[in-house]
PDB file of C-alpha atoms in Angstrom:
ATOM      1  CA  MET Q 242      -8.349 136.063 255.534  1.00  0.00           C
ATOM      2  CA  ARG Q 243      -8.430 132.495 254.292  1.00  0.00           C
ATOM      3  CA  ILE Q 244      -6.343 129.354 253.941  1.00  0.00           C
ATOM      4  CA  ILE Q 245      -4.829 129.408 250.449  1.00  0.00           C
ATOM      5  CA  ALA Q 246      -4.129 125.725 249.686  1.00  0.00           C
ATOM      6  CA  GLY Q 247      -4.037 122.208 251.059  1.00  0.00           C
ATOM      7  CA  LYS Q 248      -6.508 120.246 253.105  1.00  0.00           C
ATOM      8  CA  PHE Q 249      -8.049 123.367 254.706  1.00  0.00           C
ATOM      9  CA  LYS Q 250      -8.134 125.385 251.463  1.00  0.00           C
ATOM     10  CA  GLY Q 251     -10.754 128.133 251.374  1.00  0.00           C
ATOM     11  CA  ARG Q 252     -11.521 128.107 255.099  1.00  0.00           C
ATOM     12  CA  THR Q 253     -11.862 131.582 256.532  1.00  0.00           C
ATOM     13  CA  LEU Q 254     -10.002 132.633 259.645  1.00  0.00           C
ATOM     14  CA  LEU Q 255     -10.757 135.186 262.322  1.00  0.00           C
ATOM     15  CA  GLU Q 256      -8.774 138.414 262.233  1.00  0.00           C
ATOM     16  CA  PHE Q 257      -7.999 141.182 264.676  1.00  0.00           C
ATOM     17  CA  LYS Q 258     -10.229 144.223 264.735  1.00  0.00           C
ATOM     18  CA  GLY Q 259      -8.602 147.542 263.886  1.00  0.00           C
ATOM     19  CA  TYR Q 260      -5.222 148.252 262.350  1.00  0.00           C
ATOM     20  CA  ASP Q 261      -2.806 147.802 265.265  1.00  0.00           C
ATOM     21  CA  ILE Q 262      -1.995 144.209 264.326  1.00  0.00           C
ATOM     22  CA  ARG Q 263      -1.270 143.373 260.710  1.00  0.00           C
ATOM     23  CA  PRO Q 264      -1.493 139.710 259.717  1.00  0.00           C
ATOM     24  CA  THR Q 265       0.530 138.457 256.753  1.00  0.00           C
ATOM     25  CA  SER Q 266      -1.684 139.070 253.728  1.00  0.00           C
ATOM     26  CA  ASP Q 267      -3.144 136.205 251.701  1.00  0.00           C
ATOM     27  CA  ARG Q 268      -1.036 137.245 248.711  1.00  0.00           C
ATOM     28  CA  ALA Q 269       2.209 137.365 250.708  1.00  0.00           C
ATOM     29  CA  ARG Q 270       1.396 134.049 252.405  1.00  0.00           C
ATOM     30  CA  GLU Q 271       0.697 132.394 249.048  1.00  0.00           C
ATOM     31  CA  SER Q 272       4.023 133.632 247.671  1.00  0.00           C
ATOM     32  CA  LEU Q 273       5.867 132.507 250.793  1.00  0.00           C
ATOM     33  CA  PHE Q 274       4.481 128.989 250.541  1.00  0.00           C
ATOM     34  CA  ASP Q 275       5.235 128.840 246.818  1.00  0.00           C
ATOM     35  CA  ILE Q 276       8.878 129.416 247.798  1.00  0.00           C
ATOM     36  CA  LEU Q 277       8.711 126.856 250.639  1.00  0.00           C
ATOM     37  CA  GLN Q 278       6.658 124.271 248.715  1.00  0.00           C
ATOM     38  CA  PHE Q 279       9.316 121.539 248.841  1.00  0.00           C
ATOM     39  CA  LYS Q 280      10.367 122.250 252.433  1.00  0.00           C
ATOM     40  CA  VAL Q 281       6.953 122.204 254.156  1.00  0.00           C
ATOM     41  CA  PRO Q 282       5.547 118.684 253.547  1.00  0.00           C
ATOM     42  CA  GLY Q 283       6.481 116.521 256.539  1.00  0.00           C
ATOM     43  CA  CYS Q 284       8.328 119.344 258.312  1.00  0.00           C
ATOM     44  CA  ALA Q 285       8.273 120.633 261.865  1.00  0.00           C
ATOM     45  CA  PHE Q 286       7.107 124.270 261.490  1.00  0.00           C
ATOM     46  CA  LEU Q 287       7.354 126.992 264.135  1.00  0.00           C
ATOM     47  CA  ASP Q 288       5.402 130.246 263.886  1.00  0.00           C
ATOM     48  CA  LEU Q 289       7.045 132.110 266.765  1.00  0.00           C
ATOM     49  CA  PHE Q 290       5.037 135.369 266.642  1.00  0.00           C
ATOM     50  CA  CYS Q 291       1.850 133.698 265.409  1.00  0.00           C
ATOM     51  CA  GLY Q 292      -0.772 136.438 265.692  1.00  0.00           C
ATOM     52  CA  THR Q 293      -3.918 134.839 264.210  1.00  0.00           C
ATOM     53  CA  GLY Q 294      -2.061 131.585 263.516  1.00  0.00           C
ATOM     54  CA  ALA Q 295      -2.666 131.868 259.764  1.00  0.00           C
ATOM     55  CA  VAL Q 296       0.915 131.086 258.690  1.00  0.00           C
ATOM     56  CA  GLY Q 297       1.277 128.027 260.914  1.00  0.00           C
ATOM     57  CA  ILE Q 298      -2.190 126.786 259.973  1.00  0.00           C
ATOM     58  CA  GLU Q 299      -1.302 127.252 256.291  1.00  0.00           C
ATOM     59  CA  ALA Q 300       1.825 125.131 256.853  1.00  0.00           C
ATOM     60  CA  LEU Q 301      -0.246 122.373 258.448  1.00  0.00           C
ATOM     61  CA  SER Q 302      -2.784 122.593 255.628  1.00  0.00           C
ATOM     62  CA  ARG Q 303       0.052 122.133 253.126  1.00  0.00           C
ATOM     63  CA  GLY Q 304       1.394 119.005 254.780  1.00  0.00           C
ATOM     64  CA  ALA Q 305       3.622 120.040 257.678  1.00  0.00           C
ATOM     65  CA  LYS Q 306       3.835 117.148 260.123  1.00  0.00           C
ATOM     66  CA  LYS Q 307       3.693 119.549 263.034  1.00  0.00           C
ATOM     67  CA  ALA Q 308       2.999 123.252 263.509  1.00  0.00           C
ATOM     68  CA  VAL Q 309       3.709 125.100 266.741  1.00  0.00           C
ATOM     69  CA  LEU Q 310       1.995 128.473 267.088  1.00  0.00           C
ATOM     70  CA  ASN Q 311       3.437 130.742 269.758  1.00  0.00           C
ATOM     71  CA  ASP Q 312       2.789 134.337 270.746  1.00  0.00           C
ATOM     72  CA  VAL Q 313       3.441 136.416 273.839  1.00  0.00           C
ATOM     73  CA  SER Q 314       0.035 138.088 273.446  1.00  0.00           C
ATOM     74  CA  ARG Q 315      -2.829 136.278 275.162  1.00  0.00           C
ATOM     75  CA  GLU Q 316      -5.240 137.899 272.702  1.00  0.00           C
ATOM     76  CA  SER Q 317      -3.261 136.496 269.761  1.00  0.00           C
ATOM     77  CA  VAL Q 318      -3.189 133.012 271.255  1.00  0.00           C
ATOM     78  CA  LYS Q 319      -6.935 133.239 271.919  1.00  0.00           C
ATOM     79  CA  ILE Q 320      -7.659 134.125 268.259  1.00  0.00           C
ATOM     80  CA  ALA Q 321      -5.215 131.472 266.993  1.00  0.00           C
ATOM     81  CA  LYS Q 322      -6.935 128.913 269.231  1.00  0.00           C
ATOM     82  CA  GLN Q 323     -10.344 129.901 267.807  1.00  0.00           C
ATOM     83  CA  ASN Q 324      -8.957 129.545 264.276  1.00  0.00           C
ATOM     84  CA  VAL Q 325      -7.602 126.078 265.072  1.00  0.00           C
ATOM     85  CA  ALA Q 326     -10.991 125.145 266.560  1.00  0.00           C
ATOM     86  CA  LYS Q 327     -12.682 126.238 263.303  1.00  0.00           C
ATOM     87  CA  LEU Q 328     -10.651 123.441 261.648  1.00  0.00           C
ATOM     88  CA  ASN Q 329     -11.870 120.879 264.208  1.00  0.00           C
ATOM     89  CA  ASN Q 330      -8.577 120.939 266.149  1.00  0.00           C
ATOM     90  CA  PRO Q 331      -6.431 118.941 263.701  1.00  0.00           C
ATOM     91  CA  ASP Q 332      -3.609 116.706 264.892  1.00  0.00           C
ATOM     92  CA  GLY Q 333      -0.108 118.126 264.782  1.00  0.00           C
ATOM     93  CA  ILE Q 334      -0.841 121.633 266.004  1.00  0.00           C
ATOM     94  CA  THR Q 335       0.272 123.086 269.335  1.00  0.00           C
ATOM     95  CA  LEU Q 336      -0.376 126.546 270.768  1.00  0.00           C
ATOM     96  CA  THR Q 337       1.876 128.181 273.367  1.00  0.00           C
ATOM     97  CA  ASN Q 338       1.950 131.579 275.095  1.00  0.00           C
ATOM     98  CA  PHE Q 339       5.570 132.655 275.748  1.00  0.00           C
ATOM     99  CA  ASP Q 340       7.853 135.486 274.749  1.00  0.00           C
ATOM    100  CA  ALA Q 341      10.258 134.353 272.018  1.00  0.00           C
ATOM    101  CA  GLU Q 342      13.342 134.071 274.219  1.00  0.00           C
ATOM    102  CA  THR Q 343      11.572 132.005 276.885  1.00  0.00           C
ATOM    103  CA  PHE Q 344      10.125 129.721 274.201  1.00  0.00           C
ATOM    104  CA  VAL Q 345      13.522 129.119 272.577  1.00  0.00           C
ATOM    105  CA  LYS Q 346      15.320 128.539 275.892  1.00  0.00           C
ATOM    106  CA  SER Q 347      12.698 126.040 277.075  1.00  0.00           C
ATOM    107  CA  CYS Q 348      12.224 124.330 273.714  1.00  0.00           C
ATOM    108  CA  GLY Q 349      13.476 120.764 273.568  1.00  0.00           C
ATOM    109  CA  GLU Q 350      13.178 120.243 269.841  1.00  0.00           C
ATOM    110  CA  LYS Q 351      14.442 121.573 266.522  1.00  0.00           C
ATOM    111  CA  TYR Q 352      12.472 122.855 263.544  1.00  0.00           C
ATOM    112  CA  ASP Q 353      12.791 122.602 259.768  1.00  0.00           C
ATOM    113  CA  VAL Q 354      11.119 125.973 259.172  1.00  0.00           C
ATOM    114  CA  ILE Q 355      10.891 128.841 261.646  1.00  0.00           C
ATOM    115  CA  PHE Q 356       8.729 131.817 260.715  1.00  0.00           C
ATOM    116  CA  LEU Q 357       9.288 135.106 262.551  1.00  0.00           C
ATOM    117  CA  ASP Q 358       6.769 137.903 262.068  1.00  0.00           C
ATOM    118  CA  PRO Q 359       7.289 140.177 265.067  1.00  0.00           C
ATOM    119  CA  PRO Q 360       5.526 143.526 265.432  1.00  0.00           C
ATOM    120  CA  TYR Q 361       7.163 145.810 262.857  1.00  0.00           C
ATOM    121  CA  LYS Q 362       7.846 148.566 265.374  1.00  0.00           C
ATOM    122  CA  SER Q 363       9.526 146.196 267.827  1.00  0.00           C
ATOM    123  CA  ASP Q 364      13.110 144.935 268.038  1.00  0.00           C
ATOM    124  CA  ALA Q 365      11.941 141.515 269.273  1.00  0.00           C
ATOM    125  CA  GLY Q 366      12.520 139.882 265.889  1.00  0.00           C
ATOM    126  CA  LEU Q 367      16.063 141.208 265.541  1.00  0.00           C
ATOM    127  CA  LYS Q 368      16.898 139.996 269.044  1.00  0.00           C
ATOM    128  CA  THR Q 369      15.348 136.604 268.286  1.00  0.00           C
ATOM    129  CA  LEU Q 370      17.478 136.174 265.166  1.00  0.00           C
ATOM    130  CA  ASN Q 371      20.560 136.103 267.416  1.00  0.00           C
ATOM    131  CA  PHE Q 372      19.506 133.019 269.372  1.00  0.00           C
ATOM    132  CA  ILE Q 373      17.090 131.177 267.067  1.00  0.00           C
ATOM    133  CA  LYS Q 374      19.813 128.983 265.532  1.00  0.00           C
ATOM    134  CA  ASN Q 375      19.705 126.823 268.669  1.00  0.00           C
ATOM    135  CA  ILE Q 376      16.361 125.328 267.652  1.00  0.00           C
ATOM    136  CA  LEU Q 377      16.911 125.267 263.877  1.00  0.00           C
ATOM    137  CA  LYS Q 378      17.791 121.971 262.221  1.00  0.00           C
ATOM    138  CA  ASP Q 379      21.077 121.978 260.306  1.00  0.00           C
ATOM    139  CA  ASP Q 380      19.273 122.131 256.950  1.00  0.00           C
ATOM    140  CA  GLY Q 381      16.472 124.330 258.276  1.00  0.00           C
ATOM    141  CA  ILE Q 382      15.217 127.717 257.132  1.00  0.00           C
ATOM    142  CA  VAL Q 383      14.333 130.847 259.087  1.00  0.00           C
ATOM    143  CA  VAL Q 384      11.958 133.299 257.421  1.00  0.00           C
ATOM    144  CA  PHE Q 385      11.932 136.788 258.906  1.00  0.00           C
ATOM    145  CA  GLU Q 386       9.062 139.078 257.919  1.00  0.00           C
ATOM    146  CA  SER Q 387       9.637 142.793 258.290  1.00  0.00           C
ATOM    147  CA  GLU Q 388       8.681 146.070 256.712  1.00  0.00           C
ATOM    148  CA  THR Q 389      12.123 146.608 255.205  1.00  0.00           C
ATOM    149  CA  ALA Q 390      14.754 144.247 253.844  1.00  0.00           C
ATOM    150  CA  PHE Q 391      17.008 142.852 256.563  1.00  0.00           C
ATOM    151  CA  ASP Q 392      20.257 144.765 256.644  1.00  0.00           C
ATOM    152  CA  GLY Q 393      22.466 143.274 259.300  1.00  0.00           C
ATOM    153  CA  GLU Q 394      23.946 140.178 260.821  1.00  0.00           C
ATOM    154  CA  ALA Q 395      22.419 137.379 262.823  1.00  0.00           C
ATOM    155  CA  ASP Q 396      24.445 135.092 265.052  1.00  0.00           C
ATOM    156  CA  GLY Q 397      25.019 131.765 263.276  1.00  0.00           C
ATOM    157  CA  LEU Q 398      22.698 132.561 260.356  1.00  0.00           C
ATOM    158  CA  THR Q 399      23.344 133.615 256.768  1.00  0.00           C
ATOM    159  CA  VAL Q 400      20.903 135.493 254.526  1.00  0.00           C
ATOM    160  CA  TYR Q 401      20.403 133.670 251.236  1.00  0.00           C
ATOM    161  CA  ASP Q 402      17.346 135.403 249.755  1.00  0.00           C
ATOM    162  CA  SER Q 403      14.992 138.345 250.263  1.00  0.00           C
ATOM    163  CA  ARG Q 404      11.623 139.067 248.614  1.00  0.00           C
ATOM    164  CA  ARG Q 405       9.075 141.869 248.906  1.00  0.00           C
ATOM    165  CA  TYR Q 406       5.307 141.391 248.622  1.00  0.00           C
ATOM    166  CA  GLY Q 407       3.469 144.645 249.174  1.00  0.00           C
ATOM    167  CA  ARG Q 408       4.275 145.888 252.653  1.00  0.00           C
ATOM    168  CA  ALA Q 409       5.891 142.608 253.719  1.00  0.00           C
ATOM    169  CA  CYS Q 410       9.529 141.777 253.095  1.00  0.00           C
ATOM    170  CA  PHE Q 411      10.647 138.170 253.662  1.00  0.00           C
ATOM    171  CA  THR Q 412      14.306 137.513 254.427  1.00  0.00           C
ATOM    172  CA  PHE Q 413      15.421 133.869 254.262  1.00  0.00           C
ATOM    173  CA  PHE Q 414      18.239 132.512 256.448  1.00  0.00           C
ATOM    174  CA  LYS Q 415      20.064 129.230 256.780  1.00  0.00           C
ATOM    175  CA  LYS Q 416      22.667 128.174 259.329  1.00  0.00           C
ATOM    176  CA  SER Q 417      26.124 129.591 258.701  1.00  0.00           C
ATOM    177  CA  VAL Q 418      28.730 127.050 257.715  1.00  0.00           C
TER     178      VAL Q 418
END
């Protein structure tokens, strides 16, 4: 796994051993950031289920002003922290270790882009979609990665696009009017 573009382009990142945890592939990440290319520079980016931290680090590499990497798993935060250290601990990156609901309820700021990549076999992401609007800026975007296209409703959010890249399906939301 590597950083695709930006100031950290080509740097390799640590991954999990085994197949239990599936990071967003390089190809899917590249496509995601092609879509978000005009939204990321200067933005506040939240990777709420960060895993290795690759998506948030990619955002920072591509010009995000700030990237917050959060995961409930201590192992994930440990690997994300090692990946950040491999980049000489750049400014603008924060790591936290909370479940999604606790993070959102205790968060005192709003984000331009929120990326949700919960474990595919969990309902944590669907639950999070119903309260994430509270920390999304009015013109912000939520990207929800799942194994299947999102087929439902989310409180205060409207689906405006959906794309599939291999096993990953990205659903894009904005605040409902």
